[in-house]
């Protein structure tokens, strides 16, 4: 193997990956047995509007809640059965959301028209965007931004990079890694569809160098491609952050408040691209996704192909359950860096949920008792991948000096990656403070 | 000797000039202070809490004198202050009702079920935003005392996981009402003896699961009330204090004892 220096960004941290736990397992589809729950707000933007009522029969692939407005997304039933209720339930974030509960008949009868090849000839750009919108596709990397909105940029000709994000940097999670090995063709086809929307763009598939199998699989299908290339990048957290990936691939830095399209880039997660391919070429709406169940408390950590709406409790069982004699200390929706602590497993898998991490007692160190005052060592500033000053932001946030936080320290640009909290020797809950402050400022702005 | 004389004269002249300058400035830039305003300001509590809607007590005094604010506009001072200010202004003070803050939750450590061990910033709003509540009830008091921290009068304290308001100290400025992320605090007339100590909008079965002291929306109170003052809306009982006569029949019948006589 030839040695070459890999590109990366300034800042960031190197948490232990723990990816070997679930990496080696073959991905099998998991068909849930229990009720399926579909929250109507699985995306950023306005919640979808339910178009079914209690008692209705629904089929797998049927739209059960329609996008309400432009920045919104359809909600698709991933099973067949009867609508049991439309009620408030808890979701993985701990909040409550209106959910459509479908009593799963276990048949998975598909709605008519799904799986057929829709177009023989060439597709127009509108066809592609319409198919993406109908399929209810949102950013599957975690943010859940409706994909048809992301791809409808003002000036498509100004885009010169479409970046496929295969830099799954969050520890424990291996779903994108597996997907790139299993569905490499789908990802490239999806990327080709997106490239059609942007005539002047080249496609770059960015993969961290700790996933050699995925790099190999993607390079195999990209061989001979002119417009599409695979770019290995250095394994570092948060390499897969949108801003960082843009700076690594295109060399452009996003200024405060800028969006990727402002610097001519569009970033899509590899799972989103695969979903685009399946929606456009096979008329298959977003019904399932790869999902990693990992952590040292899980008997058989693995990645499964999971139907959206499946209860997390069922997924833990599907992964062999909790190791016997294991004392579970922490359950996270997502990975340990950005994941959200959960108090119940009785929540559905949403489109943007990509992993469940269950940690045992000896793996978790509770920071609470060890917290001390800030010692102004500046490690957070060095670690911040978008070059903010977390120490000063925390001071401003604690005083509730929102003017300082927003205007002078650009605190709204914090991506909540958790690097500052990870390196803080005083164990201060910086990320929680910033998330809270951002929410407060946004709420005050809406008033 | 000559040096001393020059110095004395020079300093004397400078002093004279400065004195003249000060006199001119004082005459020219004189700020007219309304005697009334000073008098009104004297009676206002002076803690600048802002509950009246003005920037502070000085601004409030000026507003009262310019008849932009009512003489009883200070919720903190209450009837006593209103009367004195009315006397200065030469008008009759309208009767102001003393209000106090009330926390509509009785889910203390004994009644409410614990959900998770929350580790993080000890602030109710932060806990709510993180999605990890220490309690199973989605509506109840978190108990980290964000309201107590917001109270300028030290009237709120957290006992057993639930915030409690000291009626003597409370001046009804409403800061806690704004601070509570669960919107549990309401200003009630101080003289009303009964209040509903729950905010759970779920149905009875769901409430029973999470708290032994939650309103189950059985509507027994509604049936008891002779003055049509108590109603169950959104699965939670609510008293209309305009109509409530304080007979206490609702509290007597309440099976979960969520309507209580206030201490």
XYZ file of C-alpha atoms in Angstrom:
710
model
C 0.000 0.000 0.000
C 1.386 3.346 -0.942
C 1.704 5.970 1.688
C -0.024 9.262 1.142
C -1.049 12.048 3.431
C -4.788 12.132 3.832
C -6.743 15.316 3.900
C -8.352 16.494 7.093
C -9.499 19.619 8.923
C -8.127 21.584 11.869
C -9.436 20.643 15.311
C -11.477 17.596 16.167
C -10.785 14.697 18.484
C -9.920 11.011 18.308
C -12.402 9.095 20.427
C -12.071 5.318 20.551
C -14.014 3.890 17.623
C -15.474 0.679 19.053
C -16.599 -0.080 15.516
C -15.241 -3.629 15.567
C -18.142 -4.650 17.794
C -20.679 -4.548 14.998
C -18.493 -4.252 11.905
C -18.106 -7.907 10.952
C -21.742 -8.971 11.083
C -23.653 -9.540 7.862
C -26.657 -7.262 7.563
C -29.979 -9.085 7.683
C -33.388 -7.517 7.204
C -35.415 -7.458 10.380
C -39.181 -7.816 10.073
C -40.858 -6.480 13.205
C -43.709 -8.288 14.892
C -45.221 -5.604 17.103
C -47.136 -2.425 16.331
C -45.439 0.119 14.133
C -45.327 3.755 15.209
C -44.843 6.605 12.733
C -44.269 10.062 14.224
C -45.470 12.797 11.872
C -42.401 14.961 12.488
C -39.470 12.761 11.495
C -37.868 15.648 9.644
C -36.840 19.262 10.081
C -39.670 21.561 9.074
C -43.412 21.405 9.392
C -44.881 18.103 10.640
C -46.697 16.059 8.002
C -50.512 16.004 7.956
C -52.066 12.563 8.642
C -54.320 11.413 5.784
C -55.496 8.176 7.359
C -57.930 7.733 10.224
C -58.290 5.214 12.998
C -59.552 1.900 11.614
C -58.204 2.424 8.071
C -56.361 -0.418 6.384
C -52.930 0.599 5.126
C -50.382 -1.158 2.930
C -46.609 -1.115 3.078
C -45.312 1.812 1.068
C -48.521 3.794 1.341
C -48.336 7.475 2.246
C -50.059 7.859 5.606
C -49.196 11.497 6.274
C -48.642 14.091 3.597
C -45.972 16.778 3.490
C -47.573 19.982 4.765
C -45.840 22.755 2.875
C -42.523 22.790 1.025
C -40.157 22.135 3.932
C -41.870 18.959 5.071
C -41.833 15.295 4.067
C -44.269 12.467 3.455
C -44.548 9.750 6.075
C -44.749 6.253 4.618
C -46.133 3.165 6.316
C -43.513 0.429 6.268
C -45.927 -2.395 7.052
C -49.451 -3.410 6.182
C -52.228 -3.468 8.742
C -54.852 -1.406 10.444
C -54.424 2.085 11.878
C -54.834 1.545 15.598
C -54.615 5.086 16.834
C -53.324 8.559 16.101
C -52.003 9.736 19.422
C -49.136 11.361 21.263
C -46.230 9.091 22.017
C -42.648 9.464 23.133
C -39.927 9.487 20.491
C -36.214 8.785 20.906
C -35.396 12.390 21.837
C -37.614 12.102 24.914
C -40.136 14.572 23.534
C -43.690 13.702 22.632
C -44.959 13.696 19.090
C -48.180 12.879 17.326
C -47.777 9.359 15.975
C -49.752 7.147 13.646
C -49.845 3.689 15.210
C -50.355 0.804 12.770
C -51.284 -2.668 13.974
C -48.842 -4.772 11.982
C -50.493 -7.771 10.281
C -47.092 -9.302 9.580
C -47.839 -9.689 5.855
C -46.005 -6.618 4.555
C -48.349 -6.453 1.583
C -46.962 -3.817 -0.745
C -49.076 -0.968 -2.045
C -49.640 -1.124 -5.833
C -46.927 0.354 -8.042
C -44.004 -0.226 -5.695
C -40.925 -1.939 -7.033
C -41.712 -1.438 -10.701
C -39.285 0.369 -12.950
C -40.999 3.662 -13.750
C -39.074 5.163 -16.625
C -37.519 3.661 -19.681
C -35.875 6.691 -21.193
C -34.149 9.629 -19.585
C -35.560 11.277 -16.510
C -36.146 14.987 -16.289
C -34.886 16.870 -13.244
C -38.456 17.393 -12.141
C -39.117 13.635 -12.307
C -36.198 13.035 -9.982
C -37.215 15.689 -7.449
C -40.849 14.567 -7.525
C -39.874 10.958 -6.938
C -37.656 11.990 -4.012
C -40.440 14.074 -2.530
C -43.061 11.353 -2.944
C -40.771 8.794 -1.310
C -40.499 10.933 1.817
C -36.712 10.990 1.740
C -34.916 13.091 4.327
C -31.239 13.358 5.235
C -30.531 9.940 6.714
C -27.243 10.933 8.314
C -29.019 12.285 11.369
C -30.294 15.780 10.648
C -33.436 14.716 8.792
C -33.634 17.703 6.458
C -36.051 16.992 3.584
C -33.875 15.971 0.628
C -36.044 17.479 -2.110
C -35.609 20.854 -0.401
C -31.851 20.429 -0.104
C -31.555 19.569 -3.800
C -33.770 22.455 -4.952
C -31.023 25.076 -4.784
C -31.513 28.473 -6.373
C -28.746 28.225 -8.909
C -27.988 24.570 -9.801
C -25.216 25.606 -12.191
C -23.207 27.185 -9.384
C -22.822 23.837 -7.631
C -19.536 22.201 -8.493
C -19.215 19.547 -5.791
C -21.698 16.892 -4.777
C -20.162 15.161 -1.782
C -21.363 11.714 -0.780
C -20.791 11.525 2.945
C -19.406 8.137 3.867
C -17.375 9.492 6.767
C -19.207 7.851 9.564
C -17.134 9.285 12.376
C -19.395 8.690 15.378
C -18.032 5.849 17.513
C -19.845 2.473 17.590
C -21.898 3.141 14.428
C -21.212 1.017 11.360
C -24.401 1.264 9.317
C -22.994 3.481 6.543
C -19.851 1.335 6.438
C -21.971 -1.776 5.840
C -24.218 0.015 3.368
C -21.261 1.084 1.239
C -20.165 -2.543 1.033
C -23.630 -3.998 0.355
C -25.265 -1.296 -1.744
C -22.285 0.308 -3.458
C -24.063 0.293 -6.810
C -27.179 1.943 -5.411
C -25.096 4.707 -3.844
C -23.281 5.476 -7.097
C -26.553 5.392 -9.057
C -28.086 7.751 -6.513
C -25.085 10.044 -6.807
C -25.436 9.987 -10.585
C -29.097 11.074 -10.252
C -28.108 13.974 -8.003
C -25.319 14.937 -10.402
C -27.896 15.158 -13.178
C -29.516 18.013 -11.246
C -26.212 19.884 -11.088
C -24.671 19.982 -14.576
C -21.342 21.496 -13.536
C -20.677 19.339 -10.520
C -18.364 16.434 -9.857
C -19.263 13.712 -7.378
C -16.861 12.886 -4.562
C -17.464 9.996 -2.221
C -15.619 10.843 0.994
C -14.825 7.855 3.182
C -12.712 7.773 6.322
C -9.589 5.638 6.048
C -10.705 3.390 8.914
C -13.199 1.757 6.538
C -10.892 0.054 3.988
C -13.557 -2.459 2.921
C -16.009 0.299 2.110
C -13.355 2.246 0.190
C -12.539 -0.861 -1.812
C -16.188 -1.614 -2.565
C -16.907 1.941 -3.671
C -13.716 2.182 -5.749
C -14.714 -1.042 -7.504
C -17.938 0.497 -8.846
C -16.410 3.893 -9.526
C -13.618 2.508 -11.713
C -13.700 4.222 -15.084
C -16.166 6.895 -13.932
C -15.247 10.372 -15.092
C -17.521 12.450 -12.922
C -17.381 10.366 -9.749
C -14.378 9.613 -7.572
C -13.683 8.111 -4.169
C -11.688 10.265 -1.769
C -10.356 8.617 1.381
C -10.106 11.091 4.261
C -8.430 10.845 7.637
C -10.376 9.132 10.395
C -11.108 11.822 12.922
C -14.190 13.058 14.711
C -16.241 14.936 13.307
C -14.850 14.275 9.823
C -18.398 13.552 8.631
C -19.696 16.942 9.751
C -21.003 18.823 6.732
C -18.821 21.897 7.213
C -15.676 19.888 7.818
C -16.226 17.622 4.870
C -16.721 20.609 2.579
C -13.497 22.187 3.791
C -11.623 18.890 3.360
C -12.931 18.067 -0.108
C -13.278 21.475 -1.740
C -10.847 23.501 0.353
C -13.578 26.087 0.947
C -14.555 27.261 4.390
C -18.100 28.148 5.230
C -18.308 31.550 6.816
C -20.666 32.053 9.715
C -24.250 31.676 8.665
C -23.425 30.296 5.219
C -25.016 27.156 3.824
C -23.141 24.554 1.739
C -24.851 25.741 -1.457
C -23.338 29.205 -0.902
C -19.889 27.755 -1.549
C -21.036 25.522 -4.403
C -21.360 22.276 -2.478
C -24.131 19.794 -1.768
C -23.510 17.104 0.826
C -25.637 13.957 0.985
C -25.218 10.955 3.215
C -24.555 7.691 1.384
C -27.753 6.156 2.793
C -29.732 9.103 1.435
C -28.207 8.526 -2.013
C -29.140 4.863 -1.884
C -32.685 5.821 -0.910
C -32.801 8.263 -3.842
C -31.727 5.492 -6.206
C -34.405 3.135 -4.915
C -37.084 5.810 -5.026
C -36.332 6.969 -8.554
C -35.435 3.712 -10.282
C -37.638 1.293 -8.370
C -40.488 3.529 -7.146
C -39.666 2.351 -3.671
C -40.468 4.866 -0.927
C -38.320 5.166 2.176
C -39.463 2.200 4.259
C -36.289 0.801 5.695
C -32.795 1.845 6.589
C -29.585 0.406 7.991
C -29.479 0.709 11.756
C -26.668 -0.224 14.144
C -27.402 -1.722 17.537
C -24.164 -1.704 19.462
C -22.487 -1.116 22.797
C -20.812 -3.493 25.209
C -24.103 -4.377 26.902
C -25.586 -5.859 23.718
C -25.187 -9.628 23.316
C -24.751 -9.596 19.559
C -23.926 -6.085 18.295
C -24.861 -5.775 14.628
C -26.284 -3.628 11.870
C -29.764 -4.552 10.699
C -31.889 -3.450 7.808
C -34.724 -2.038 9.846
C -38.239 -0.959 8.895
C -38.935 2.657 9.872
C -41.354 2.657 12.796
C -39.967 -0.441 14.532
C -39.797 -0.205 18.310
C -36.285 0.129 19.735
C -37.129 -2.549 22.301
C -37.700 -5.045 19.477
C -34.395 -4.099 17.894
C -32.513 -4.777 21.109
C -34.129 -8.234 21.169
C -33.208 -8.739 17.523
C -29.590 -8.044 18.433
C -29.632 -10.814 21.014
C -30.894 -8.681 23.874
C -28.856 -7.436 26.789
C -25.848 -9.568 27.763
C -26.778 -11.780 30.709
C -25.601 -10.345 33.996
C -24.851 -7.017 32.404
C -25.784 -3.870 34.289
C -26.974 -1.329 31.722
C -25.920 2.158 32.674
C -26.741 4.261 29.663
C -28.848 3.926 26.523
C -28.200 6.375 23.712
C -30.131 7.122 20.558
C -27.173 7.547 18.229
C -23.564 7.228 19.295
C -21.752 8.412 22.416
C -20.620 11.777 21.012
C -23.852 13.261 19.708
C -26.384 10.684 20.894
C -29.290 11.534 23.151
C -29.691 9.692 26.457
C -32.918 7.733 26.530
C -35.124 6.757 29.425
C -37.274 4.226 27.584
C -36.773 1.736 24.745
C -40.442 1.895 23.882
C -39.874 4.431 21.105
C -40.054 4.049 17.330
C -37.144 4.129 14.887
C -37.435 7.323 12.869
C -35.993 8.024 9.425
C -33.014 9.919 10.818
C -32.213 7.531 13.682
C -29.183 5.508 12.715
C -28.064 3.714 15.835
C -28.782 2.625 19.362
C -25.860 2.351 21.762
C -26.339 0.478 25.015
C -23.482 0.890 27.447
C -22.733 -1.152 30.542
C -21.675 0.205 33.879
C -17.932 -0.139 33.425
C -18.004 1.743 30.117
C -19.692 4.857 31.452
C -18.120 7.448 33.632
C -20.685 9.821 35.020
C -19.230 13.289 34.810
C -21.580 14.827 37.351
C -19.568 14.283 40.513
C -16.284 15.250 38.902
C -17.311 18.608 37.478
C -15.178 21.548 38.549
C -14.893 25.178 37.520
C -13.418 26.066 34.122
C -9.653 26.242 34.373
C -9.293 28.163 31.092
C -6.901 25.650 29.601
C -8.229 26.306 26.101
C -8.425 22.666 25.045
C -12.011 23.145 23.899
C -10.912 25.921 21.560
C -8.259 23.674 20.036
C -10.734 20.826 19.635
C -13.592 22.848 18.114
C -13.828 21.760 14.466
C -15.504 24.986 13.395
C -13.115 27.240 15.285
C -15.386 28.721 17.902
C -14.303 29.541 21.465
C -16.401 27.223 23.651
C -14.946 28.560 26.879
C -16.160 32.098 26.173
C -19.416 30.834 24.729
C -20.074 28.948 27.963
C -19.419 32.081 30.006
C -21.828 34.096 27.880
C -24.417 31.309 27.933
C -24.274 31.035 31.714
C -24.810 34.773 32.093
C -27.584 34.509 29.490
C -25.763 37.191 27.494
C -27.316 36.110 24.213
C -26.112 39.179 22.351
C -22.501 38.253 23.060
C -23.168 34.567 22.384
C -24.747 35.141 19.009
C -23.135 38.276 17.575
C -19.577 38.188 18.894
C -18.952 34.489 19.464
C -21.064 33.124 16.592
C -22.500 30.560 18.989
C -25.406 29.737 16.693
C -22.948 28.059 14.346
C -22.111 25.421 16.950
C -22.820 22.023 15.396
C -23.176 20.301 18.793
C -20.525 17.724 17.926
C -19.436 17.459 21.549
C -15.672 17.738 20.951
C -15.346 20.486 23.580
C -17.173 18.416 26.168
C -15.073 15.374 25.264
C -11.751 17.106 25.906
C -12.786 19.273 28.873
C -10.644 18.280 31.864
C -13.073 20.063 34.193
C -15.896 17.830 32.859
C -18.184 20.732 32.132
C -21.435 20.011 30.256
C -20.582 22.436 27.442
C -22.529 20.806 24.620
C -25.730 20.658 26.639
C -25.325 24.309 27.540
C -24.824 25.312 23.893
C -27.725 23.229 22.635
C -29.965 24.797 25.266
C -28.751 28.326 24.529
C -29.231 27.856 20.792
C -32.768 26.631 21.399
C -33.464 29.625 23.674
C -32.157 32.123 21.109
C -34.101 30.509 18.260
C -37.259 30.509 20.391
C -36.799 34.199 21.226
C -36.326 34.968 17.515
C -39.552 33.235 16.552
C -41.541 35.355 19.007
C 7.631 85.613 47.581
C 6.603 86.798 44.135
C 6.142 83.163 43.058
C 3.657 82.555 45.844
C 1.620 85.626 44.863
C 1.492 84.566 41.201
C 0.429 81.071 42.157
C -2.262 82.316 44.525
C -3.674 84.707 41.961
C -3.561 82.119 39.199
C -5.352 79.488 41.292
C -7.834 82.076 42.472
C -8.666 83.131 38.913
C -8.997 79.526 37.741
C -11.246 78.811 40.707
C -13.424 81.800 39.871
C -13.713 80.788 36.224
C -14.574 77.223 37.155
C -17.192 78.474 39.575
C -18.812 80.626 36.872
C -18.710 77.709 34.461
C -20.436 75.426 36.959
C -23.127 78.003 37.618
C -23.822 78.402 33.889
C -23.913 74.658 33.314
C -26.227 74.190 36.272
C -28.625 76.859 34.953
C -28.463 75.793 31.337
C -28.729 72.020 31.687
C -31.069 71.888 34.624
C -33.214 68.743 34.723
C -36.731 69.484 35.833
C -37.665 66.928 38.443
C -41.303 66.560 39.172
C -41.868 66.674 42.917
C -44.712 64.249 42.462
C -42.493 61.802 40.700
C -40.047 61.786 43.587
C -42.859 61.289 46.057
C -44.348 58.411 44.065
C -40.934 56.829 43.662
C -40.521 56.995 47.420
C -43.446 54.641 47.957
C -42.617 52.142 45.227
C -40.774 49.065 46.524
C -37.536 49.895 44.697
C -36.414 46.408 43.710
C -36.746 47.158 39.981
C -38.321 43.760 39.253
C -40.067 44.978 36.119
C -43.308 43.171 36.890
C -45.296 46.337 36.082
C -43.993 46.229 32.523
C -41.732 49.277 32.913
C -37.948 49.299 33.018
C -37.823 49.805 36.766
C -39.355 51.712 39.646
C -38.131 55.110 38.357
C -39.746 54.513 34.982
C -42.908 53.341 36.681
C -43.054 56.445 38.897
C -42.708 58.659 35.853
C -45.431 56.696 34.036
C -47.822 57.039 36.970
C -47.251 60.789 37.215
C -47.801 61.183 33.459
C -50.943 59.099 33.835
C -49.681 56.407 31.515
C -49.888 53.779 34.204
C -52.616 53.260 36.788
C -51.883 54.141 40.398
C -52.256 50.477 41.307
C -49.911 49.392 38.511
C -47.301 47.983 40.876
C -48.227 44.370 41.546
C -45.513 44.052 44.138
C -46.610 46.905 46.341
C -50.242 45.869 46.254
C -53.115 47.764 47.836
C -51.067 49.556 50.488
C -48.757 51.201 47.981
C -51.597 51.938 45.566
C -53.443 53.807 48.267
C -50.471 56.018 49.114
C -49.767 56.762 45.468
C -53.430 57.516 44.850
C -53.258 60.009 47.700
C -50.317 61.802 46.031
C -52.038 61.760 42.671
C -55.294 62.897 44.188
C -57.390 60.044 42.812
C -59.151 57.059 44.340
C -57.262 53.786 44.183
C -59.226 50.961 42.706
C -59.332 47.843 44.797
C -56.399 45.652 43.810
C -56.605 42.038 44.549
C -53.496 40.488 46.020
C -52.309 37.702 43.789
C -49.821 34.976 44.583
C -47.985 32.465 42.454
C -49.061 28.857 42.725
C -47.299 25.719 41.438
C -49.826 23.390 39.886
C -48.099 20.120 40.673
C -48.114 17.795 43.664
C -45.791 15.167 42.220
C -43.212 15.046 44.987
C -40.795 12.177 45.581
C -43.536 10.216 47.307
C -46.281 10.594 44.704
C -44.492 10.725 41.363
C -42.621 7.859 39.757
C -38.947 8.299 38.899
C -37.928 7.826 35.281
C -34.243 8.397 34.819
C -31.118 9.471 36.615
C -30.512 12.854 35.065
C -26.917 14.038 34.933
C -26.199 17.446 33.493
C -26.936 21.092 34.064
C -29.146 21.507 37.129
C -31.687 23.682 35.435
C -35.278 22.788 34.592
C -35.117 24.253 31.084
C -31.916 22.347 30.293
C -33.414 19.121 31.583
C -36.553 19.627 29.505
C -34.492 20.390 26.395
C -32.367 17.270 26.878
C -35.543 15.192 26.875
C -34.476 13.354 29.986
C -36.829 14.184 32.821
C -36.149 12.728 36.250
C -39.877 12.038 36.536
C -42.216 9.845 34.539
C -44.872 12.567 34.352
C -44.407 14.688 31.233
C -46.192 17.680 32.762
C -44.973 17.857 36.349
C -42.448 19.935 38.239
C -38.833 19.011 37.467
C -37.647 20.334 40.801
C -34.339 21.933 39.858
C -35.596 25.309 41.014
C -35.353 27.474 37.905
C -38.358 29.367 39.283
C -36.680 29.780 42.659
C -33.626 31.258 40.956
C -35.824 33.653 38.988
C -37.724 34.875 42.060
C -36.421 38.276 43.211
C -38.179 37.929 46.567
C -36.838 34.542 47.663
C -40.392 33.269 47.889
C -39.962 29.932 46.120
C -38.184 26.906 47.443
C -38.076 23.297 46.277
C -39.220 20.676 48.758
C -39.113 16.994 47.934
C -38.788 17.637 44.209
C -41.626 20.151 43.876
C -41.426 23.938 44.004
C -43.489 25.646 46.686
C -44.392 29.315 46.952
C -44.314 31.191 50.257
C -47.527 33.230 50.173
C -46.201 35.800 52.595
C -43.119 36.578 50.533
C -44.667 36.320 47.051
C -45.306 39.675 45.368
C -46.877 38.244 42.202
C -44.298 39.768 39.865
C -44.782 36.821 37.518
C -41.098 36.089 36.887
C -41.518 32.453 37.898
C -44.494 32.098 35.560
C -42.227 33.040 32.668
C -39.280 30.976 33.914
C -41.027 27.608 34.340
C -40.415 25.524 31.189
C -43.397 23.323 32.048
C -45.738 26.322 32.467
C -46.873 25.098 35.859
C -47.091 28.384 37.712
C -50.198 30.525 37.730
C -51.041 33.707 39.607
C -54.103 33.170 41.768
C -56.041 35.559 44.015
C -54.535 35.207 47.458
C -57.892 35.023 49.180
C -59.102 31.983 47.215
C -58.575 29.043 49.495
C -58.671 26.204 46.948
C -56.501 25.295 43.985
C -55.877 22.361 41.649
C -52.410 21.021 42.212
C -51.864 19.203 38.929
C -51.285 20.033 35.259
C -51.318 16.600 33.655
C -53.385 16.705 30.479
C -53.366 12.936 29.922
C -56.329 10.715 30.532
C -56.950 9.157 33.928
C -55.343 5.785 33.265
C -52.141 7.333 31.993
C -52.023 9.758 34.929
C -52.490 6.957 37.449
C -49.437 5.210 36.051
C -47.110 8.133 36.609
C -48.370 9.847 39.752
C -50.573 8.932 42.667
C -51.610 12.553 43.168
C -52.559 13.558 39.617
C -55.887 14.849 38.319
C -57.690 11.945 36.641
C -60.375 14.179 35.118
C -63.211 12.285 36.828
C -65.333 15.464 36.852
C -66.593 14.849 40.405
C -65.528 18.390 41.275
C -67.532 19.757 38.368
C -70.647 18.000 39.625
C -70.188 19.266 43.181
C -69.683 22.899 42.344
C -72.790 25.000 42.894
C -71.360 28.184 41.457
C -70.218 26.714 38.123
C -66.637 27.684 38.906
C -64.742 24.461 38.303
C -64.484 22.727 34.950
C -62.532 19.867 33.465
C -60.966 20.889 30.177
C -58.234 18.967 28.332
C -58.415 16.318 31.039
C -57.448 18.754 33.749
C -59.610 20.462 36.336
C -59.460 24.233 36.412
C -61.017 26.745 38.805
C -62.469 30.021 37.579
C -61.639 32.356 40.454
C -64.165 34.971 39.353
C -66.897 32.522 40.254
C -65.338 30.451 43.032
C -66.858 31.162 46.428
C -64.446 28.941 48.312
C -67.007 26.507 49.687
C -64.568 23.615 49.412
C -67.037 21.028 48.182
C -64.820 20.126 45.239
C -61.851 19.474 47.511
C -63.987 17.329 49.776
C -65.020 15.041 46.928
C -61.782 14.901 44.947
C -60.769 11.211 45.015
C -57.076 11.873 44.394
C -56.972 14.919 46.684
C -55.512 17.057 43.954
C -57.794 19.965 44.877
C -56.470 21.158 48.167
C -56.873 23.916 50.637
C -53.805 26.044 50.316
C -51.473 26.162 53.255
